[in-house]
Amino acid sequence: QVQLVESGGGLVQAGGSLRLSCAASGRTFSSLAVAWFRQAPGKEREFVAGISRNVDITGYRNSVKGRFTVSRDNAKNSAYLQMNSLNVDDTAVYYCAARNYFHTTYGGDYDYWGQGTQVTVSS
């Protein structure tokens, strides 16, 4: 079993930045791929960014490329999502998810999920 706990969400003005953290416990974090998903009210959950167990393998949805950066620190059993140049369309609950080895963009592939953290961007 893996437990994931997100933190770092909040209210920010458009153009601002936030850094989300995902703390993992329960098994060897370095063997896990981690992804960030988000879900806005009335919308489907969508993939935002992912990082595989090899830290040089990352992926992003097009709308966040160049603004968001996913990273991990295996020594701290944590993953991060640095979000810059935020806009109102980024408002959502952000979830951290984990699976073995390589990240994918499909939420159904993930075995473990955090409880989510709210990100609200005001105009």
mmCIF file of N, CA and C in Angstrom:
data_model
loop_
_atom_site.group_PDB
_atom_site.id
_atom_site.type_symbol
_atom_site.label_atom_id
_atom_site.label_comp_id
_atom_site.label_asym_id
_atom_site.label_seq_id
_atom_site.Cartn_x
_atom_site.Cartn_y
_atom_site.Cartn_z
ATOM 1 N N GLN A 1 0.827 -1.199 0.000
ATOM 2 C CA GLN A 1 0.000 0.000 0.000
ATOM 3 C C GLN A 1 0.862 1.251 0.000
ATOM 4 N N VAL A 2 0.349 2.266 -0.641
ATOM 5 C CA VAL A 2 1.017 3.563 -0.688
ATOM 6 C C VAL A 2 0.011 4.616 -0.251
ATOM 7 N N GLN A 3 0.448 5.481 0.627
ATOM 8 C CA GLN A 3 -0.371 6.614 1.032
ATOM 9 C C GLN A 3 0.230 7.883 0.430
ATOM 10 N N LEU A 4 -0.619 8.699 -0.157
ATOM 11 C CA LEU A 4 -0.188 9.947 -0.780
ATOM 12 C C LEU A 4 -0.932 11.102 -0.134
ATOM 13 N N VAL A 5 -0.187 12.141 0.195
ATOM 14 C CA VAL A 5 -0.791 13.321 0.804
ATOM 15 C C VAL A 5 -0.309 14.564 0.063
ATOM 16 N N GLU A 6 -1.257 15.287 -0.522
ATOM 17 C CA GLU A 6 -0.919 16.515 -1.235
ATOM 18 C C GLU A 6 -0.984 17.701 -0.286
ATOM 19 N N SER A 7 -0.223 18.712 -0.621
ATOM 20 C CA SER A 7 -0.272 19.980 0.109
ATOM 21 C C SER A 7 0.186 21.087 -0.823
ATOM 22 N N GLY A 8 -0.051 22.319 -0.398
ATOM 23 C CA GLY A 8 0.442 23.461 -1.152
ATOM 24 C C GLY A 8 -0.591 24.210 -1.961
ATOM 25 N N GLY A 9 -1.812 23.709 -1.990
ATOM 26 C CA GLY A 9 -2.843 24.414 -2.723
ATOM 27 C C GLY A 9 -3.243 25.706 -2.028
ATOM 28 N N GLY A 10 -4.055 26.498 -2.706
ATOM 29 C CA GLY A 10 -4.518 27.751 -2.116
ATOM 30 C C GLY A 10 -5.103 28.673 -3.147
ATOM 31 N N LEU A 11 -5.278 29.911 -2.733
ATOM 32 C CA LEU A 11 -5.822 30.952 -3.594
ATOM 33 C C LEU A 11 -4.688 31.851 -4.063
ATOM 34 N N VAL A 12 -4.632 32.093 -5.373
ATOM 35 C CA VAL A 12 -3.573 32.912 -5.939
ATOM 36 C C VAL A 12 -4.157 33.749 -7.067
ATOM 37 N N GLN A 13 -3.587 34.900 -7.282
ATOM 38 C CA GLN A 13 -4.040 35.743 -8.387
ATOM 39 C C GLN A 13 -3.468 35.243 -9.707
ATOM 40 N N ALA A 14 -4.158 35.549 -10.764
ATOM 41 C CA ALA A 14 -3.664 35.182 -12.091
ATOM 42 C C ALA A 14 -2.259 35.752 -12.297
ATOM 43 N N GLY A 15 -1.399 34.916 -12.864
ATOM 44 C CA GLY A 15 -0.008 35.292 -13.047
ATOM 45 C C GLY A 15 0.889 34.846 -11.916
ATOM 46 N N GLY A 16 0.294 34.406 -10.826
ATOM 47 C CA GLY A 16 1.063 33.980 -9.672
ATOM 48 C C GLY A 16 1.543 32.541 -9.779
ATOM 49 N N SER A 17 2.155 32.072 -8.687
ATOM 50 C CA SER A 17 2.752 30.737 -8.655
ATOM 51 C C SER A 17 2.342 29.992 -7.397
ATOM 52 N N LEU A 18 2.324 28.688 -7.507
ATOM 53 C CA LEU A 18 2.137 27.792 -6.373
ATOM 54 C C LEU A 18 3.020 26.576 -6.585
ATOM 55 N N ARG A 19 3.394 25.954 -5.474
ATOM 56 C CA ARG A 19 4.138 24.701 -5.544
ATOM 57 C C ARG A 19 3.376 23.653 -4.755
ATOM 58 N N LEU A 20 2.948 22.624 -5.447
ATOM 59 C CA LEU A 20 2.256 21.508 -4.800
ATOM 60 C C LEU A 20 3.259 20.438 -4.421
ATOM 61 N N SER A 21 3.006 19.799 -3.312
ATOM 62 C CA SER A 21 3.840 18.699 -2.856
ATOM 63 C C SER A 21 2.991 17.446 -2.696
ATOM 64 N N CYS A 22 3.618 16.309 -2.920
ATOM 65 C CA CYS A 22 2.967 15.006 -2.744
ATOM 66 C C CYS A 22 3.910 14.156 -1.913
ATOM 67 N N ALA A 23 3.538 13.887 -0.691
ATOM 68 C CA ALA A 23 4.357 13.082 0.206
ATOM 69 C C ALA A 23 3.845 11.647 0.185
ATOM 70 N N ALA A 24 4.754 10.705 -0.020
ATOM 71 C CA ALA A 24 4.382 9.296 -0.137
ATOM 72 C C ALA A 24 4.928 8.492 1.028
ATOM 73 N N SER A 25 4.203 7.468 1.399
ATOM 74 C CA SER A 25 4.671 6.546 2.422
ATOM 75 C C SER A 25 4.111 5.160 2.117
ATOM 76 N N GLY A 26 4.754 4.148 2.656
ATOM 77 C CA GLY A 26 4.206 2.808 2.548
ATOM 78 C C GLY A 26 5.021 1.832 1.741
ATOM 79 N N ARG A 27 5.798 2.304 0.789
ATOM 80 C CA ARG A 27 6.672 1.423 0.030
ATOM 81 C C ARG A 27 7.746 2.252 -0.632
ATOM 82 N N THR A 28 8.625 1.590 -1.353
ATOM 83 C CA THR A 28 9.775 2.270 -1.945
ATOM 84 C C THR A 28 9.327 3.284 -2.985
ATOM 85 N N PHE A 29 9.484 4.535 -2.630
ATOM 86 C CA PHE A 29 9.010 5.615 -3.493
ATOM 87 C C PHE A 29 9.753 5.632 -4.818
ATOM 88 N N SER A 30 11.030 5.283 -4.812
ATOM 89 C CA SER A 30 11.833 5.381 -6.025
ATOM 90 C C SER A 30 11.369 4.435 -7.126
ATOM 91 N N SER A 31 10.580 3.433 -6.799
ATOM 92 C CA SER A 31 10.071 2.499 -7.811
ATOM 93 C C SER A 31 8.785 2.976 -8.451
ATOM 94 N N LEU A 32 8.254 4.064 -7.980
ATOM 95 C CA LEU A 32 6.955 4.551 -8.414
ATOM 96 C C LEU A 32 7.058 5.704 -9.402
ATOM 97 N N ALA A 33 6.157 5.694 -10.362
ATOM 98 C CA ALA A 33 5.912 6.878 -11.177
ATOM 99 C C ALA A 33 4.836 7.699 -10.486
ATOM 100 N N VAL A 34 4.925 9.002 -10.649
ATOM 101 C CA VAL A 34 3.968 9.907 -10.010
ATOM 102 C C VAL A 34 3.390 10.838 -11.065
ATOM 103 N N ALA A 35 2.113 11.077 -10.968
ATOM 104 C CA ALA A 35 1.458 12.008 -11.883
ATOM 105 C C ALA A 35 0.556 12.947 -11.105
ATOM 106 N N TRP A 36 0.325 14.083 -11.713
ATOM 107 C CA TRP A 36 -0.635 15.047 -11.188
ATOM 108 C C TRP A 36 -1.817 15.111 -12.147
ATOM 109 N N PHE A 37 -2.999 15.006 -11.573
ATOM 110 C CA PHE A 37 -4.244 15.168 -12.302
ATOM 111 C C PHE A 37 -5.017 16.322 -11.669
ATOM 112 N N ARG A 38 -5.978 16.826 -12.391
ATOM 113 C CA ARG A 38 -6.826 17.868 -11.815
ATOM 114 C C ARG A 38 -8.255 17.690 -12.298
ATOM 115 N N GLN A 39 -9.164 18.196 -11.498
ATOM 116 C CA GLN A 39 -10.575 18.139 -11.857
ATOM 117 C C GLN A 39 -11.246 19.426 -11.444
ATOM 118 N N ALA A 40 -11.775 20.125 -12.424
ATOM 119 C CA ALA A 40 -12.513 21.354 -12.179
ATOM 120 C C ALA A 40 -13.998 21.024 -12.046
ATOM 121 N N PRO A 41 -14.768 21.867 -11.389
ATOM 122 C CA PRO A 41 -16.204 21.599 -11.216
ATOM 123 C C PRO A 41 -16.896 21.393 -12.558
ATOM 124 N N GLY A 42 -17.632 20.307 -12.668
ATOM 125 C CA GLY A 42 -18.379 20.028 -13.882
ATOM 126 C C GLY A 42 -17.558 19.495 -15.028
ATOM 127 N N LYS A 43 -16.276 19.241 -14.779
ATOM 128 C CA LYS A 43 -15.402 18.746 -15.841
ATOM 129 C C LYS A 43 -14.811 17.402 -15.458
ATOM 130 N N GLU A 44 -14.324 16.697 -16.452
ATOM 131 C CA GLU A 44 -13.683 15.415 -16.195
ATOM 132 C C GLU A 44 -12.270 15.632 -15.645
ATOM 133 N N ARG A 45 -11.817 14.634 -14.945
ATOM 134 C CA ARG A 45 -10.438 14.656 -14.458
ATOM 135 C C ARG A 45 -9.490 14.616 -15.650
ATOM 136 N N GLU A 46 -8.409 15.367 -15.577
ATOM 137 C CA GLU A 46 -7.451 15.396 -16.673
ATOM 138 C C GLU A 46 -6.019 15.302 -16.168
ATOM 139 N N PHE A 47 -5.203 14.697 -16.982
ATOM 140 C CA PHE A 47 -3.777 14.578 -16.697
ATOM 141 C C PHE A 47 -3.123 15.948 -16.813
ATOM 142 N N VAL A 48 -2.241 16.254 -15.885
ATOM 143 C CA VAL A 48 -1.519 17.524 -15.913
ATOM 144 C C VAL A 48 -0.048 17.295 -16.209
ATOM 145 N N ALA A 49 0.601 16.448 -15.410
ATOM 146 C CA ALA A 49 2.038 16.205 -15.569
ATOM 147 C C ALA A 49 2.384 14.895 -14.896
ATOM 148 N N GLY A 50 3.461 14.275 -15.374
ATOM 149 C CA GLY A 50 3.895 13.036 -14.778
ATOM 150 C C GLY A 50 5.394 12.901 -14.807
ATOM 151 N N ILE A 51 5.917 12.102 -13.889
ATOM 152 C CA ILE A 51 7.345 11.836 -13.837
ATOM 153 C C ILE A 51 7.526 10.366 -13.505
ATOM 154 N N SER A 52 8.330 9.717 -14.311
ATOM 155 C CA SER A 52 8.542 8.284 -14.113
ATOM 156 C C SER A 52 9.599 8.052 -13.043
ATOM 157 N N ARG A 53 9.839 6.787 -12.756
ATOM 158 C CA ARG A 53 10.821 6.480 -11.705
ATOM 159 C C ARG A 53 12.192 7.006 -12.085
ATOM 160 N N ASN A 54 12.454 7.078 -13.390
ATOM 161 C CA ASN A 54 13.660 7.740 -13.868
ATOM 162 C C ASN A 54 13.347 9.222 -14.016
ATOM 163 N N VAL A 55 14.005 10.062 -13.314
ATOM 164 C CA VAL A 55 13.600 11.455 -13.196
ATOM 165 C C VAL A 55 13.705 12.219 -14.502
ATOM 166 N N ASP A 56 14.368 11.657 -15.516
ATOM 167 C CA ASP A 56 14.474 12.400 -16.755
ATOM 168 C C ASP A 56 13.321 12.130 -17.702
ATOM 169 N N ILE A 57 12.370 11.312 -17.291
ATOM 170 C CA ILE A 57 11.206 11.019 -18.115
ATOM 171 C C ILE A 57 10.003 11.735 -17.511
ATOM 172 N N THR A 58 9.602 12.795 -18.180
ATOM 173 C CA THR A 58 8.462 13.583 -17.719
ATOM 174 C C THR A 58 7.508 13.829 -18.880
ATOM 175 N N GLY A 59 6.305 14.229 -18.548
ATOM 176 C CA GLY A 59 5.314 14.549 -19.561
ATOM 177 C C GLY A 59 4.327 15.569 -19.034
ATOM 178 N N TYR A 60 3.772 16.362 -19.952
ATOM 179 C CA TYR A 60 2.861 17.442 -19.577
ATOM 180 C C TYR A 60 1.715 17.536 -20.579
ATOM 181 N N ARG A 61 0.573 17.989 -20.097
ATOM 182 C CA ARG A 61 -0.474 18.324 -21.046
ATOM 183 C C ARG A 61 -0.085 19.636 -21.716
ATOM 184 N N ASN A 62 -0.547 19.825 -22.938
ATOM 185 C CA ASN A 62 -0.080 20.955 -23.738
ATOM 186 C C ASN A 62 -0.325 22.297 -23.067
ATOM 187 N N SER A 63 -1.448 22.433 -22.403
ATOM 188 C CA SER A 63 -1.822 23.742 -21.860
ATOM 189 C C SER A 63 -0.940 24.194 -20.689
ATOM 190 N N VAL A 64 -0.132 23.281 -20.142
ATOM 191 C CA VAL A 64 0.720 23.672 -19.009
ATOM 192 C C VAL A 64 2.203 23.654 -19.365
ATOM 193 N N LYS A 65 2.519 23.195 -20.552
ATOM 194 C CA LYS A 65 3.928 23.152 -20.956
ATOM 195 C C LYS A 65 4.535 24.544 -20.904
ATOM 196 N N GLY A 66 5.734 24.617 -20.333
ATOM 197 C CA GLY A 66 6.406 25.898 -20.197
ATOM 198 C C GLY A 66 6.003 26.677 -18.962
ATOM 199 N N ARG A 67 4.928 26.259 -18.306
ATOM 200 C CA ARG A 67 4.475 26.947 -17.087
ATOM 201 C C ARG A 67 4.621 26.057 -15.846
ATOM 202 N N PHE A 68 4.380 24.773 -16.006
ATOM 203 C CA PHE A 68 4.435 23.831 -14.883
ATOM 204 C C PHE A 68 5.682 22.961 -15.000
ATOM 205 N N THR A 69 6.226 22.590 -13.855
ATOM 206 C CA THR A 69 7.372 21.686 -13.824
ATOM 207 C C THR A 69 7.143 20.622 -12.761
ATOM 208 N N VAL A 70 7.228 19.370 -13.174
ATOM 209 C CA VAL A 70 7.088 18.259 -12.236
ATOM 210 C C VAL A 70 8.486 17.774 -11.850
ATOM 211 N N SER A 71 8.650 17.421 -10.591
ATOM 212 C CA SER A 71 9.939 16.935 -10.111
ATOM 213 C C SER A 71 9.714 15.969 -8.957
ATOM 214 N N ARG A 72 10.786 15.338 -8.532
ATOM 215 C CA ARG A 72 10.692 14.413 -7.410
ATOM 216 C C ARG A 72 11.990 14.421 -6.630
ATOM 217 N N ASP A 73 11.899 14.065 -5.372
ATOM 218 C CA ASP A 73 13.058 13.907 -4.507
ATOM 219 C C ASP A 73 12.876 12.572 -3.803
ATOM 220 N N ASN A 74 13.542 11.557 -4.301
ATOM 221 C CA ASN A 74 13.361 10.215 -3.745
ATOM 222 C C ASN A 74 13.841 10.126 -2.301
ATOM 223 N N ALA A 75 14.831 10.921 -1.956
ATOM 224 C CA ALA A 75 15.333 10.906 -0.579
ATOM 225 C C ALA A 75 14.285 11.398 0.404
ATOM 226 N N LYS A 76 13.372 12.234 -0.076
ATOM 227 C CA LYS A 76 12.309 12.774 0.768
ATOM 228 C C LYS A 76 10.969 12.107 0.502
ATOM 229 N N ASN A 77 10.969 11.084 -0.364
ATOM 230 C CA ASN A 77 9.718 10.389 -0.705
ATOM 231 C C ASN A 77 8.646 11.380 -1.148
ATOM 232 N N SER A 78 9.042 12.306 -1.968
ATOM 233 C CA SER A 78 8.115 13.375 -2.358
ATOM 234 C C SER A 78 8.224 13.714 -3.831
ATOM 235 N N ALA A 79 7.110 14.189 -4.360
ATOM 236 C CA ALA A 79 7.062 14.736 -5.709
ATOM 237 C C ALA A 79 6.457 16.137 -5.625
ATOM 238 N N TYR A 80 6.727 16.923 -6.658
ATOM 239 C CA TYR A 80 6.323 18.326 -6.618
ATOM 240 C C TYR A 80 5.758 18.751 -7.964
ATOM 241 N N LEU A 81 4.931 19.768 -7.913
ATOM 242 C CA LEU A 81 4.452 20.405 -9.132
ATOM 243 C C LEU A 81 4.588 21.906 -8.944
ATOM 244 N N GLN A 82 5.568 22.475 -9.608
ATOM 245 C CA GLN A 82 5.757 23.918 -9.584
ATOM 246 C C GLN A 82 4.885 24.521 -10.675
ATOM 247 N N MET A 83 4.004 25.425 -10.288
ATOM 248 C CA MET A 83 3.050 26.011 -11.226
ATOM 249 C C MET A 83 3.283 27.514 -11.295
ATOM 250 N N ASN A 84 3.672 27.986 -12.451
ATOM 251 C CA ASN A 84 3.924 29.408 -12.674
ATOM 252 C C ASN A 84 2.935 29.956 -13.693
ATOM 253 N N SER A 85 2.827 31.263 -13.730
ATOM 254 C CA SER A 85 1.937 31.944 -14.684
ATOM 255 C C SER A 85 0.545 31.339 -14.658
ATOM 256 N N LEU A 86 0.034 31.166 -13.483
ATOM 257 C CA LEU A 86 -1.279 30.546 -13.335
ATOM 258 C C LEU A 86 -2.372 31.419 -13.934
ATOM 259 N N ASN A 87 -3.387 30.778 -14.483
ATOM 260 C CA ASN A 87 -4.553 31.492 -14.993
ATOM 261 C C ASN A 87 -5.821 30.834 -14.468
ATOM 262 N N VAL A 88 -6.935 31.481 -14.686
ATOM 263 C CA VAL A 88 -8.192 31.013 -14.084
ATOM 264 C C VAL A 88 -8.562 29.617 -14.553
ATOM 265 N N ASP A 89 -8.099 29.240 -15.730
ATOM 266 C CA ASP A 89 -8.395 27.895 -16.245
ATOM 267 C C ASP A 89 -7.651 26.797 -15.485
ATOM 268 N N ASP A 90 -6.695 27.185 -14.661
ATOM 269 C CA ASP A 90 -5.967 26.208 -13.852
ATOM 270 C C ASP A 90 -6.698 25.903 -12.542
ATOM 271 N N THR A 91 -7.769 26.595 -12.266
ATOM 272 C CA THR A 91 -8.532 26.359 -11.045
ATOM 273 C C THR A 91 -9.128 24.954 -11.050
ATOM 274 N N ALA A 92 -8.820 24.184 -10.012
ATOM 275 C CA ALA A 92 -9.276 22.792 -9.929
ATOM 276 C C ALA A 92 -8.788 22.190 -8.614
ATOM 277 N N VAL A 93 -9.286 21.006 -8.333
ATOM 278 C CA VAL A 93 -8.682 20.180 -7.296
ATOM 279 C C VAL A 93 -7.581 19.367 -7.962
ATOM 280 N N TYR A 94 -6.402 19.421 -7.388
ATOM 281 C CA TYR A 94 -5.245 18.723 -7.944
ATOM 282 C C TYR A 94 -4.970 17.472 -7.120
ATOM 283 N N TYR A 95 -4.783 16.373 -7.841
ATOM 284 C CA TYR A 95 -4.546 15.082 -7.213
ATOM 285 C C TYR A 95 -3.178 14.538 -7.610
ATOM 286 N N CYS A 96 -2.541 13.934 -6.660
ATOM 287 C CA CYS A 96 -1.321 13.192 -6.886
ATOM 288 C C CYS A 96 -1.696 11.719 -7.003
ATOM 289 N N ALA A 97 -1.077 11.021 -7.963
ATOM 290 C CA ALA A 97 -1.352 9.603 -8.161
ATOM 291 C C ALA A 97 -0.044 8.872 -8.412
ATOM 292 N N ALA A 98 -0.016 7.571 -8.113
ATOM 293 C CA ALA A 98 1.207 6.799 -8.274
ATOM 294 C C ALA A 98 0.915 5.413 -8.836
ATOM 295 N N ARG A 99 1.867 4.925 -9.573
ATOM 296 C CA ARG A 99 1.811 3.569 -10.138
ATOM 297 C C ARG A 99 3.246 3.106 -10.306
ATOM 298 N N ASN A 100 3.411 1.826 -10.693
ATOM 299 C CA ASN A 100 4.762 1.312 -10.866
ATOM 300 C C ASN A 100 5.443 1.907 -12.083
ATOM 301 N N TYR A 101 6.707 2.238 -11.917
ATOM 302 C CA TYR A 101 7.678 2.520 -12.958
ATOM 303 C C TYR A 101 7.436 3.755 -13.829
ATOM 304 N N PHE A 102 6.512 3.672 -14.798
ATOM 305 C CA PHE A 102 6.381 4.735 -15.790
ATOM 306 C C PHE A 102 5.020 5.422 -15.694
ATOM 307 N N HIS A 103 5.042 6.732 -15.855
ATOM 308 C CA HIS A 103 3.789 7.456 -15.810
ATOM 309 C C HIS A 103 3.028 7.293 -17.129
ATOM 310 N N THR A 104 1.723 7.408 -17.034
ATOM 311 C CA THR A 104 0.846 7.452 -18.199
ATOM 312 C C THR A 104 -0.102 8.635 -18.029
ATOM 313 N N THR A 105 -0.881 8.907 -19.044
ATOM 314 C CA THR A 105 -1.820 10.018 -18.976
ATOM 315 C C THR A 105 -3.231 9.575 -18.597
ATOM 316 N N TYR A 106 -3.415 8.297 -18.389
ATOM 317 C CA TYR A 106 -4.749 7.755 -18.105
ATOM 318 C C TYR A 106 -4.904 7.474 -16.618
ATOM 319 N N GLY A 107 -5.847 8.124 -15.985
ATOM 320 C CA GLY A 107 -6.020 7.970 -14.558
ATOM 321 C C GLY A 107 -6.311 6.546 -14.112
ATOM 322 N N GLY A 108 -6.963 5.772 -14.956
ATOM 323 C CA GLY A 108 -7.296 4.398 -14.612
ATOM 324 C C GLY A 108 -6.094 3.491 -14.441
ATOM 325 N N ASP A 109 -4.927 3.947 -14.896
ATOM 326 C CA ASP A 109 -3.709 3.145 -14.758
ATOM 327 C C ASP A 109 -3.087 3.261 -13.374
ATOM 328 N N TYR A 110 -3.558 4.208 -12.569
ATOM 329 C CA TYR A 110 -2.909 4.491 -11.304
ATOM 330 C C TYR A 110 -3.576 3.745 -10.161
ATOM 331 N N ASP A 111 -2.729 3.213 -9.301
ATOM 332 C CA ASP A 111 -3.202 2.394 -8.196
ATOM 333 C C ASP A 111 -3.447 3.194 -6.923
ATOM 334 N N TYR A 112 -2.773 4.298 -6.789
ATOM 335 C CA TYR A 112 -2.808 5.051 -5.536
ATOM 336 C C TYR A 112 -3.111 6.517 -5.824
ATOM 337 N N TRP A 113 -3.940 7.104 -4.959
ATOM 338 C CA TRP A 113 -4.362 8.488 -5.124
ATOM 339 C C TRP A 113 -4.347 9.208 -3.783
ATOM 340 N N GLY A 114 -4.012 10.485 -3.851
ATOM 341 C CA GLY A 114 -4.154 11.328 -2.677
ATOM 342 C C GLY A 114 -5.560 11.881 -2.577
ATOM 343 N N GLN A 115 -5.764 12.683 -1.558
ATOM 344 C CA GLN A 115 -7.101 13.219 -1.293
ATOM 345 C C GLN A 115 -7.385 14.491 -2.089
ATOM 346 N N GLY A 116 -6.371 15.093 -2.645
ATOM 347 C CA GLY A 116 -6.540 16.290 -3.456
ATOM 348 C C GLY A 116 -6.290 17.562 -2.682
ATOM 349 N N THR A 117 -5.887 18.591 -3.404
ATOM 350 C CA THR A 117 -5.691 19.917 -2.818
ATOM 351 C C THR A 117 -6.272 20.948 -3.775
ATOM 352 N N GLN A 118 -6.993 21.908 -3.227
ATOM 353 C CA GLN A 118 -7.690 22.886 -4.051
ATOM 354 C C GLN A 118 -6.740 23.995 -4.487
ATOM 355 N N VAL A 119 -6.773 24.298 -5.779
ATOM 356 C CA VAL A 119 -6.058 25.444 -6.333
ATOM 357 C C VAL A 119 -7.095 26.365 -6.957
ATOM 358 N N THR A 120 -7.124 27.599 -6.498
ATOM 359 C CA THR A 120 -8.056 28.582 -7.024
ATOM 360 C C THR A 120 -7.278 29.790 -7.524
ATOM 361 N N VAL A 121 -7.491 30.129 -8.791
ATOM 362 C CA VAL A 121 -6.806 31.267 -9.400
ATOM 363 C C VAL A 121 -7.845 32.344 -9.663
ATOM 364 N N SER A 122 -7.622 33.510 -9.095
ATOM 365 C CA SER A 122 -8.563 34.610 -9.281
ATOM 366 C C SER A 122 -8.061 35.558 -10.363
ATOM 367 N N SER A 123 -9.004 36.176 -11.055
ATOM 368 C CA SER A 123 -8.636 37.085 -12.153
ATOM 369 C C SER A 123 -8.383 38.486 -11.645
#
